[in-house]
XYZ file of C-alpha atoms in Angstrom:
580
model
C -15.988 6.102 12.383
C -18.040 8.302 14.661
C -18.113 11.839 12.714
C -19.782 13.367 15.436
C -17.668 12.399 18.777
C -16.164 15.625 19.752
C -11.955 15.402 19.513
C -9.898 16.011 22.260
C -8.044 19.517 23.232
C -5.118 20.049 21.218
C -1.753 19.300 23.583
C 0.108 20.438 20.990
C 1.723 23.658 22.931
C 1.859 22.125 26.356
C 4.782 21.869 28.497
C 4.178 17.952 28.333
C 4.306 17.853 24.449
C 7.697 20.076 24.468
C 9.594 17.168 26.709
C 8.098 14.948 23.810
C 9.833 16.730 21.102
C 12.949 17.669 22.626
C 12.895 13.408 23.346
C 12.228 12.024 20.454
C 13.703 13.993 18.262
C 17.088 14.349 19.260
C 16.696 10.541 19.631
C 15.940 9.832 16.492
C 18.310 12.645 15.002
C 21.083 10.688 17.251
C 19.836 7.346 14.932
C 20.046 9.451 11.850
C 23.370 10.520 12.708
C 24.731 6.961 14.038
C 23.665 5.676 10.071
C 25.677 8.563 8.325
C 29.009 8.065 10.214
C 28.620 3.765 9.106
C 28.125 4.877 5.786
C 31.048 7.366 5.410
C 34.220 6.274 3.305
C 36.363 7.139 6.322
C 34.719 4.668 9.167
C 36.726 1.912 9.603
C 34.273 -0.776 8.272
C 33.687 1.037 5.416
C 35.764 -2.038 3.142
C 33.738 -4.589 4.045
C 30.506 -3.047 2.122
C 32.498 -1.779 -0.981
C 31.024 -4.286 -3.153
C 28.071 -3.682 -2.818
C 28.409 0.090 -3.461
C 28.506 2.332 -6.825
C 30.157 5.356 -8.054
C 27.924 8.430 -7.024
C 26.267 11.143 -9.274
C 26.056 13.784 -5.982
C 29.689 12.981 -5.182
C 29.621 16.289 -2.605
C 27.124 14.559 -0.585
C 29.131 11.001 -1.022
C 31.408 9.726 -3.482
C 29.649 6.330 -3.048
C 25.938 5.452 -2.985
C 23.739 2.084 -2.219
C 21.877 1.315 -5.130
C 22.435 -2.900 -3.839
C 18.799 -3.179 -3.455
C 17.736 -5.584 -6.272
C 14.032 -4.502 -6.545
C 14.358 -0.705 -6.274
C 17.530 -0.612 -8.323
C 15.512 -2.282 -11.150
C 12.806 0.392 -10.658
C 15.509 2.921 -11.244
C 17.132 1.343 -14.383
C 14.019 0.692 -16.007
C 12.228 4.076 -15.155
C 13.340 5.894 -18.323
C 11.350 2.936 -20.163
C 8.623 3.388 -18.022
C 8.082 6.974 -18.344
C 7.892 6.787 -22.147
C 5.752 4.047 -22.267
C 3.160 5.901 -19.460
C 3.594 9.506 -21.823
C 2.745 7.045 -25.085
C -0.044 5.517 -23.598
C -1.578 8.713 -22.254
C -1.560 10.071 -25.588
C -3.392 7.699 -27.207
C -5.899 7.227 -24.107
C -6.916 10.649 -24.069
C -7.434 11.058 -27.729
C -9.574 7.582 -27.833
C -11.523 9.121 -25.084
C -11.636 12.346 -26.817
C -13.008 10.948 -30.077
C -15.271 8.507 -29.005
C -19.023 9.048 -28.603
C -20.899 8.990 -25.289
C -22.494 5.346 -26.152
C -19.216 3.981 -27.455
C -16.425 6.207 -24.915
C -16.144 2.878 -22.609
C -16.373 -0.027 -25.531
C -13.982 1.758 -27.298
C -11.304 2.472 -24.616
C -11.554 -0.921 -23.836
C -10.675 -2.268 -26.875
C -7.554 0.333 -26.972
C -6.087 -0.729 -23.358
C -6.655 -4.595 -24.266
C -4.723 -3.525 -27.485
C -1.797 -1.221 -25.990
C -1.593 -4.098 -22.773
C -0.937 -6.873 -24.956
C 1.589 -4.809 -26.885
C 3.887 -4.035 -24.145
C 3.127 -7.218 -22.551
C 4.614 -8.603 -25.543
C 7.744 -6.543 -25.649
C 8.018 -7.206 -22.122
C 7.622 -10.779 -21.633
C 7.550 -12.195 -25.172
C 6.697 -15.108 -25.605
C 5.799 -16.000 -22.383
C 2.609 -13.467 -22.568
C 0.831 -16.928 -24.439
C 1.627 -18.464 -20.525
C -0.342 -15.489 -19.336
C -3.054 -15.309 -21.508
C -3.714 -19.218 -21.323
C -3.957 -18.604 -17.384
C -6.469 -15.836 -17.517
C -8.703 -18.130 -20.110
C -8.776 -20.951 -17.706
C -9.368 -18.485 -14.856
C -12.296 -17.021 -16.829
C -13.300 -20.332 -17.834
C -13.929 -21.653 -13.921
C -15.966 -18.260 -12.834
C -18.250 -19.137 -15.732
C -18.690 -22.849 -14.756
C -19.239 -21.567 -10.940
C -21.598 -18.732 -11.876
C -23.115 -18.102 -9.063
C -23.041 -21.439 -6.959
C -19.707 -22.085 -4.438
C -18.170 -23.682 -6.678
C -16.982 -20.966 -8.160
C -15.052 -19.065 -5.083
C -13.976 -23.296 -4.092
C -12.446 -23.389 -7.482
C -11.026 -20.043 -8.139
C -9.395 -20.077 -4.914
C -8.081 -23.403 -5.651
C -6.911 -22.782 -9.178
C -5.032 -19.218 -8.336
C -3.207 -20.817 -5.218
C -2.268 -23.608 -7.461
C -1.173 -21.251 -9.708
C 1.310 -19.322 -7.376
C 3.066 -22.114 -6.296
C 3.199 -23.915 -9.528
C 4.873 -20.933 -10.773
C 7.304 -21.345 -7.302
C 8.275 -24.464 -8.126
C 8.248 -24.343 -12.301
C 10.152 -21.036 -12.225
C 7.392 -19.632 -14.515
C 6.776 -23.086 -16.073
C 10.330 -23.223 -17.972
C 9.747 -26.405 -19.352
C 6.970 -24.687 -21.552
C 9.769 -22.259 -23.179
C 10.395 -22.306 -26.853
C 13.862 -22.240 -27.499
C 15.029 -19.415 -30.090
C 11.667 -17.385 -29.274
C 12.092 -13.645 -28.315
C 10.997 -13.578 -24.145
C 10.897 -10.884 -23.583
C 13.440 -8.318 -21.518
C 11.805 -8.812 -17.780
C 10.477 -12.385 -16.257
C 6.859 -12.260 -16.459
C 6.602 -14.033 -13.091
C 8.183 -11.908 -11.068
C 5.061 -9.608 -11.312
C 1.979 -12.443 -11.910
C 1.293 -12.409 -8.439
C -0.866 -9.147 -8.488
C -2.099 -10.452 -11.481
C -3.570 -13.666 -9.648
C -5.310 -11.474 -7.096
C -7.706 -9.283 -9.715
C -8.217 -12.529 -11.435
C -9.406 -13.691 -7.630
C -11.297 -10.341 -7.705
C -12.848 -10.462 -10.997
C -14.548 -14.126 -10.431
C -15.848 -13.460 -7.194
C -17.496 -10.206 -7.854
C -18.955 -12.249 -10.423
C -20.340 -14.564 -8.167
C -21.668 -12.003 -6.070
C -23.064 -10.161 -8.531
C -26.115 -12.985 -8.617
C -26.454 -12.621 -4.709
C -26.624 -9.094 -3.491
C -29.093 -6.420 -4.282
C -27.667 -2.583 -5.378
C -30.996 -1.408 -3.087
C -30.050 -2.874 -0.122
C -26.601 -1.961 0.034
C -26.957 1.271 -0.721
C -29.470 1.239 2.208
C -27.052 0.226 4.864
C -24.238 2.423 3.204
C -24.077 5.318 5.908
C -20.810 6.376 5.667
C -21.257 9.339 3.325
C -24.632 10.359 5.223
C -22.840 13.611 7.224
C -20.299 13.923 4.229
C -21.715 14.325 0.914
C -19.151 12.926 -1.703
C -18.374 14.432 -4.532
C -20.236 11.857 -6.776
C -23.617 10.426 -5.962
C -24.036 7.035 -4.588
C -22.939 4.284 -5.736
C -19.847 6.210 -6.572
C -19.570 8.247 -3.660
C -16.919 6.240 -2.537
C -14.388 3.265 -3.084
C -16.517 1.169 -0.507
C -19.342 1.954 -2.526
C -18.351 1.316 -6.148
C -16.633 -2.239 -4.744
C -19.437 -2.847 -3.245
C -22.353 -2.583 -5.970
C -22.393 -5.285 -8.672
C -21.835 -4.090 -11.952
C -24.678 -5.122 -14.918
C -24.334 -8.911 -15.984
C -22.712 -7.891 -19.681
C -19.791 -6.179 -18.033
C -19.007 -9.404 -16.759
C -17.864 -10.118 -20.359
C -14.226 -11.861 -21.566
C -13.397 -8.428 -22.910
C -14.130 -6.384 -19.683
C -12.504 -9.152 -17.570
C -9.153 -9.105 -20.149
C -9.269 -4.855 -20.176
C -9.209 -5.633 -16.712
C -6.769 -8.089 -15.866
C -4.056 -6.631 -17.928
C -4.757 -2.559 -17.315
C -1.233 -1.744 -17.861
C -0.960 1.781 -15.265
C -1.516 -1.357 -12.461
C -0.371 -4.283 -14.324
C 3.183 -4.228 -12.420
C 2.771 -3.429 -9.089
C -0.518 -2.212 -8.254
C -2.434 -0.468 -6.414
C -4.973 -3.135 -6.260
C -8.514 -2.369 -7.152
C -11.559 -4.684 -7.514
C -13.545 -4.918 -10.444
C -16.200 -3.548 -9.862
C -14.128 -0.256 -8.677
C -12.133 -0.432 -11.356
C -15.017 -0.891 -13.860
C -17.238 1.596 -12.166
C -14.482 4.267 -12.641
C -14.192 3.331 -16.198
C -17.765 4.388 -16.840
C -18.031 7.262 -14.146
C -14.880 8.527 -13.761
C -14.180 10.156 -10.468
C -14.885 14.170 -10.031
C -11.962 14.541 -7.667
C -9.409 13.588 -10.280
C -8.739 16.844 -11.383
C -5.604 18.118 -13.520
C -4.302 20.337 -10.954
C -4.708 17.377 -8.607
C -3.113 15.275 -10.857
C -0.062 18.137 -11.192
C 0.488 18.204 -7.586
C 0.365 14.337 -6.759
C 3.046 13.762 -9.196
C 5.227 17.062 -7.913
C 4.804 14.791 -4.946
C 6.395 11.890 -6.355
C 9.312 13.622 -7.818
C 10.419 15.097 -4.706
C 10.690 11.596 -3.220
C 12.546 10.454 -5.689
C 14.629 12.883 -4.923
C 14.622 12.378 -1.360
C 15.579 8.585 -2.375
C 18.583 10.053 -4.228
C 19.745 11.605 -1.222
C 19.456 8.941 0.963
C 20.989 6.700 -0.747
C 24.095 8.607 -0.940
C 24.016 9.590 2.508
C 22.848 5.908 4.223
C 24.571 2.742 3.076
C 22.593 0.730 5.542
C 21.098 -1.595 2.559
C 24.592 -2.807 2.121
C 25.591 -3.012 5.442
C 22.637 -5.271 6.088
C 23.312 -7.369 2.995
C 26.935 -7.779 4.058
C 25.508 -8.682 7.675
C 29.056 -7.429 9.370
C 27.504 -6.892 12.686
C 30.917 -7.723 14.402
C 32.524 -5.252 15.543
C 28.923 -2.910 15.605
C 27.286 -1.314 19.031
C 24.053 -1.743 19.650
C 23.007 1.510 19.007
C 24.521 1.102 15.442
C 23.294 -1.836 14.760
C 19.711 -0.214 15.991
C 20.448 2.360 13.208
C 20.912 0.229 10.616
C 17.822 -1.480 11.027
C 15.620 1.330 11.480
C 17.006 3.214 8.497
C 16.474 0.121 6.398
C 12.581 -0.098 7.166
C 12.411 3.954 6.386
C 14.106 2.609 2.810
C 11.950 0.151 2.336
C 8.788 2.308 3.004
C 10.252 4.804 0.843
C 10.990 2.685 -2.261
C 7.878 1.114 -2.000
C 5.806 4.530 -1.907
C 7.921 5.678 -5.058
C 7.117 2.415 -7.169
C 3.343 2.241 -6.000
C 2.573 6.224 -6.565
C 4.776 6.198 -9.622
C 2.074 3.218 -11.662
C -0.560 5.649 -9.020
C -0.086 8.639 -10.752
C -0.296 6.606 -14.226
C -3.486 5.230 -13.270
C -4.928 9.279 -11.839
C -3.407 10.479 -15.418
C -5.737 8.418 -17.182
C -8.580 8.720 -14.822
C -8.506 6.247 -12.863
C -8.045 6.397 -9.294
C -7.053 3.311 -7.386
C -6.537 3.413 -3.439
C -2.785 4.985 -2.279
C -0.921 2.532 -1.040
C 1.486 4.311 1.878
C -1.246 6.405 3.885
C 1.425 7.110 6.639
C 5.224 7.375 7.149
C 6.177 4.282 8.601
C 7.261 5.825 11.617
C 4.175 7.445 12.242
C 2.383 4.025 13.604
C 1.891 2.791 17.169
C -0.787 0.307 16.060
C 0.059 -3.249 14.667
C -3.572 -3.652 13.295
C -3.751 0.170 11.902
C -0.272 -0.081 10.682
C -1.292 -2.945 8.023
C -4.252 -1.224 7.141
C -1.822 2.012 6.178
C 1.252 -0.390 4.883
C -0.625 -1.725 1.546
C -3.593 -0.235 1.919
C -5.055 -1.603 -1.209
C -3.770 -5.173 -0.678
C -5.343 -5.143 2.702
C -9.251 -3.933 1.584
C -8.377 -6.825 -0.857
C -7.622 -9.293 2.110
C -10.896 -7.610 3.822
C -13.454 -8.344 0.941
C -12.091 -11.427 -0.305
C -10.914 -13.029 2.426
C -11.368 -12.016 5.884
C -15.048 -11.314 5.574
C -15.893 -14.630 4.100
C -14.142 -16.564 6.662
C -16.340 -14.947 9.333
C -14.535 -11.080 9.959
C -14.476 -9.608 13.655
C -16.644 -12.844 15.101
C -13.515 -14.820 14.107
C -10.544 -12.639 13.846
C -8.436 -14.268 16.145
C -8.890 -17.513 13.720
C -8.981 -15.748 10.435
C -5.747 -13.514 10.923
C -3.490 -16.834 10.871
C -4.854 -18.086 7.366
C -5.076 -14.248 5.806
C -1.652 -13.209 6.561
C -0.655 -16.862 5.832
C -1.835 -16.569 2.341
C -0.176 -13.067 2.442
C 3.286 -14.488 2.788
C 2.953 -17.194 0.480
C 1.372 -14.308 -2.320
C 4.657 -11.922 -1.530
C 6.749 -15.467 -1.908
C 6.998 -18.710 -0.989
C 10.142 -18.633 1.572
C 10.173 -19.428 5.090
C 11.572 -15.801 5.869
C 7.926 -14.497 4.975
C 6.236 -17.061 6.703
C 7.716 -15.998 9.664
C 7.165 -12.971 9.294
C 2.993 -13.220 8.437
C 2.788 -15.457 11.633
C 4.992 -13.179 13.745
C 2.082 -10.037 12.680
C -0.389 -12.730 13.711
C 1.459 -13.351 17.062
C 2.137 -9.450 17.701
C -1.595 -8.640 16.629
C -3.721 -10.479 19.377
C -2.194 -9.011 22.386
C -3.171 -5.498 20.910
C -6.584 -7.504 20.323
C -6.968 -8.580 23.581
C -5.618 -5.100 25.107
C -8.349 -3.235 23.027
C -10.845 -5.517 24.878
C -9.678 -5.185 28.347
C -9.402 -1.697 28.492
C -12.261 -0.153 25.704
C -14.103 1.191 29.266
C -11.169 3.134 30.187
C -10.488 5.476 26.908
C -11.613 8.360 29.155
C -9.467 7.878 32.235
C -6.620 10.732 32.214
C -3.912 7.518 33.336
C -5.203 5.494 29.662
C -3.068 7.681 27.381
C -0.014 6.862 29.507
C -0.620 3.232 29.327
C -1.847 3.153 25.542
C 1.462 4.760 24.936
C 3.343 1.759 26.792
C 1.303 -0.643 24.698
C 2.684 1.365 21.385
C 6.222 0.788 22.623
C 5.935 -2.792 22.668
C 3.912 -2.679 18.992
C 6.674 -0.541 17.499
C 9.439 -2.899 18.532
C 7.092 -6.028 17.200
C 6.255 -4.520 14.118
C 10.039 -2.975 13.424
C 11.158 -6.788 14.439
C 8.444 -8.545 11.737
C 9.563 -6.553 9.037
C 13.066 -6.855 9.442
C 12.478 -10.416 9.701
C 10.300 -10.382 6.142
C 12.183 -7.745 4.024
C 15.805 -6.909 5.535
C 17.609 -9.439 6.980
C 15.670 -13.134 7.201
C 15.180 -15.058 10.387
C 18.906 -15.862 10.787
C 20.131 -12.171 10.469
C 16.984 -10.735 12.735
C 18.478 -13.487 15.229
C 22.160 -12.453 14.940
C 20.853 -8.725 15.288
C 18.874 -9.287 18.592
C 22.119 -11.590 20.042
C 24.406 -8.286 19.304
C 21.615 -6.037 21.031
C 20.385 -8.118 23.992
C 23.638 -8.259 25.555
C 24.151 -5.763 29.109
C 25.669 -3.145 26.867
C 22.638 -2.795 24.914
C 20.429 -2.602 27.964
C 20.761 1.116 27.766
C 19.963 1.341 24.268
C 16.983 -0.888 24.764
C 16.290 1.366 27.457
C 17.251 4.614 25.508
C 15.043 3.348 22.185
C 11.835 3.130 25.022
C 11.914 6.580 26.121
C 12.629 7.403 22.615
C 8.914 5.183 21.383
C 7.264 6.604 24.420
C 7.621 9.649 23.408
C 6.999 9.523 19.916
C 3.653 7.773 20.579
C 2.534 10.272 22.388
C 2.935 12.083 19.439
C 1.637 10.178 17.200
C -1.790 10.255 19.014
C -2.105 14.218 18.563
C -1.367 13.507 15.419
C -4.468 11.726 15.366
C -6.540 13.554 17.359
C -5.596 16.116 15.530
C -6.897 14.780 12.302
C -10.157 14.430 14.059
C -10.117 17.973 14.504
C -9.657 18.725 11.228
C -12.484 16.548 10.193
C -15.068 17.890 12.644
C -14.318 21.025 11.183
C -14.683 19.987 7.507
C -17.637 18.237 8.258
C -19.281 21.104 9.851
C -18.330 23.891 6.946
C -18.558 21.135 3.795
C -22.192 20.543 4.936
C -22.757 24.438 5.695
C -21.135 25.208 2.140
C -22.086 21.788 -0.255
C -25.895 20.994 -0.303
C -26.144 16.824 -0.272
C -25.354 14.755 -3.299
C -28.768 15.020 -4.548
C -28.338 18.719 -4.994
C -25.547 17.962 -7.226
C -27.605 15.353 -9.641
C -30.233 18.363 -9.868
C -27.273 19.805 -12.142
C -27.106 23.137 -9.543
C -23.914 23.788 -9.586
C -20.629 20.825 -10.103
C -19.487 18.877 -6.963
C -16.217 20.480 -8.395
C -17.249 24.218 -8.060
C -18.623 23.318 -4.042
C -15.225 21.193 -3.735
C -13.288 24.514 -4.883
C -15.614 26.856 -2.906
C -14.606 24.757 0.367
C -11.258 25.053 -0.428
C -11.003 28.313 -0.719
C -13.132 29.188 2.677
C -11.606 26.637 5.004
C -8.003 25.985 3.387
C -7.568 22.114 3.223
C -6.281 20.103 0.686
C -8.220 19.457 -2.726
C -8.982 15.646 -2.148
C -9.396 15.897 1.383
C -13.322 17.151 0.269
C -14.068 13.601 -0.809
C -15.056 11.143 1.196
C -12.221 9.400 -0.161
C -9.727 11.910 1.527
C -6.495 9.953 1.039
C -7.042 9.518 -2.475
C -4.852 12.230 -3.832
């Protein structure tokens, strides 16, 4: 990122930007619209998606809603559980915290998570936690035999792969069940697969930790030189406290276990290395405040909420389950596949800032997940950076790098996002979709290329914007393809549209994406703004980092003081801005 590149005028009140909103708006109001009349007890489809529906609980918004999606409506079922076990746990972090000594605080909070972990593990996935714990042993077990040599990335590599399909094929090795035994009341397999990639983490920061030197990479770390973090280097950011190798005896069984089974990110993440995670353990982070904490989960409730809502007033999750596209226009059948991907974002954002806000409770503060809407992307390649924003710096450290980064991308893409298919699930509906991002990618690849002299040319926005049309569609066609409606229904969908009576919704949706692009690049350039303008009053206000070591005044008190004089959110201050 170049901090000091001066941002463009803001279009925001031009005559240009008013056709925009007027455009793409009442477009996508229109789509909004088309979803609620489908879902409405009155249209005349309405009997062949009954099944899937249940009785509502905001009957004067609906008398029905669509609670038919498997994963989310487990989420919801089991959230009571959830909540009492995160209050529980809390309660007994803070007071081991509270009550142990400086020396002891992290050897003693260790021992209490590997303790609580295995607890709920156990009344979670009874006796099938001994399948767990027997994988994370052998795990351990090869990192130790590598060391620091390549056999130890060659075999943990091999081993966790192995692992993921064996698990495929065994259905959680069954055959290895004890008949009679308590197991537990959800499959412990389900949810191994973000286990496999900290254990992936944990041996390979190992093996780096006997190859790169703390000096030199803080050395080439420049990107909190013009804005002072918070916390002094190496924690001044995420990049940072990945980055640095931890000291060879937190490399231990017991750090790796507190690790591995961390129960705030046990289920679903966010993902965090271990030498993040472990440097937050023993510094925690200055940003994670308790009114921070407050407002991010305010934040969550209210899209719960919104969740509620929407699932009483959109039924589109069993309309595309029922795949009844007889009988549908176009434009409807457009609807129902746009308002699926905003249900899918949404769900996802609830279950990853719900085990989030866990983690920031107990102060830890892994990466957020959903940086973005998911209609706020024009970019194929910034759009998986914003999707699973953890999962992807995971991909980046431990995967793309190594096989050769930016030198080889249009190589490396192919095997990272197939390994991410096969780590969501091993079905051919996700490898098509992983090699369908790969296939949508280059072009923007190549484009970037082609036209990187031209950024300044007044006709570049205009084309740029073309370009976003025909990422949106891509990227709204992959997805559907990996998470809605499989290869056969994304093929049914695009036979319904592609006929001559769709032509002028294909042609309608276009104006519609144009438009919206356009947007969506003030919305970025406006975000540079912003940040030229933090930059230039944090650094007037907060002295550098060092000034905070000296004990001055806290990197809280400066973070408050340049709050207070230039109004922007609390975390935006750090370096790591989307943090909270």
């Amino acid at each position: 990122m170049n901090w000091e590149a001066p941002p463009p005028a803001s279009r925001w009140n031009t005559a240009e930007y008013y056709v925009y909103y007027v455009v793409a708006f009442s477009l996508w109001g229109y789509m909004y619209w088309t979803g609620y009349t489908l879902s409405q007890p009155s249209h005349p489809n309405a009997y062949r998606i009954d099944r899937y529906l249940s009785d509502a609980w905001l009957p004067f918004i609906n008398p029905l809603m669509d609670n038919s999606d498997h994963q989310y409506a487990g989420f919801r079922k089991n959230l009571p559980i959830l909540f009492a076990a995160m209050l529980g746990y809390l309660a007994l972090s803070w007071t081991v915290k509270k009550r142990a000594s400086a020396a002891a605080d992290a050897s003693r909070w260790l021992a209490f998570s590997i303790a609580f972990s295995t607890v709920f593990l156990v009344i979670a996935h009874g006796q099938h936690v001994v399948k767990v714990l027997a994988i994370l042993a052998i795990n351990y077990a090869l990192g130790r035999i590598g060391g620091g040599t390549w056999f130890n990335p060659a075999l943990t590599w091999a081993f966790n792969i192995a692992i993921l399909f064996a698990i495929d094929w065994t259905r959680g090795f069954r055959a290895l069940d004890v008949s009679g035994v308590y197991a537990g009341i959800m499959r412990w397999d389900i949810t191994f697969n973000i286990t496999v990639l900290r254990l992936i983490s944990f041996n390979l920061d190992y093996y780096w930790s006997h190859h790169e030197l703390t000096a030199a990479l803080l050395e080439t770390h420049k990107r909190c030189a013009s804005l002072p973090a918070l916390d002094p280097p190496p924690a001044c950011c995420t990049k940072m406290r990945s980055a640095v190798p931890r000291p060879a005896r937190e490399y231990s069984f017991t750090h790796y276990l507190a690790y591995a089974l961390y129960i705030p990110l046990y289920f679903a993440g966010p993902i965090m290395p271990f030498n993040a995670w472990m440097s937050q353990v023993t510094s925690p982070p200055r940003a994670v405040t308790r009114a921070a904490v407050t407002k991010y989960a305010a934040r969550l409730a209210g899209a719960v909420l919104l969740m509620e809502v929407m699932m009483h007033l959109f039924h589109v999750v069993a309309l595309a389950r029922a795949r009844e596209w007889a009988g549908m226009s176009p434009l409807e059948i457009g609807a129902v596949g746009f308002i699926n991907l905003k249900f899918i974002w949404l769900k996802l954002l609830i279950i990853w800032r719900f085990f989030r806000t866990w983690a920031l409770a107990d102060g830890i503060d892994p990466p957020e997940n959903m940086r973005r809407c998911v209609t706020n992307h024009y970019s194929a390649i910034q759009f998986w950076r914003d999707w699973h924003t953890s999962f992807n710096a995971w991909n980046i450290r431990y995967l793309y790098v190594p096989l050769g980064g930016a030198r080889t991308r249009a190589l490396n893409i192919w095997v990272v996002f197939t390994f991410v298919a096969v780590w969501h699930d091993i079905e051919l509906r996700l490898l098509a979709w992983g090699w369908l991002i790969c296939l949508f990618i280059l072009p923007e690849v190549v484009a970037r290329l082609v036209f990187a002299k031209y950024t300044t040319r007044p006709w570049y926005r205009h084309l740029a914007a073309l370009g976003a049309v025909l990422n949106i569609l891509t990227m709204i066609t992959a997805n559907l393809v990996g998470f809605a409606v499989g290869v056969d229904g994304m093929r049914t969908m695009l036979a319904s549209i592609l006929q001559p009576e769709g032509l002028g919704f294909l042609a309608g949706a276009a104006v519609c994406l144009y438009a919206s692009a356009h947007i969506f690049f003030e919305v970025r350039d406006q975000e540079a703004r912003d940040r030229a303008a933090l930059v230039e009053r944090y650094a007037a206000v907060i002295p550098h980092h060092d000034a905070v070591e000296e004990g001055t005044t806290s990197g809280v008190e400066r973070a408050a003081a340049v709050r207070g004089r230039i109004g922007v959110p609390e975390a935006r201050v750090s370096v790591d801005h989307v943090a909270l």
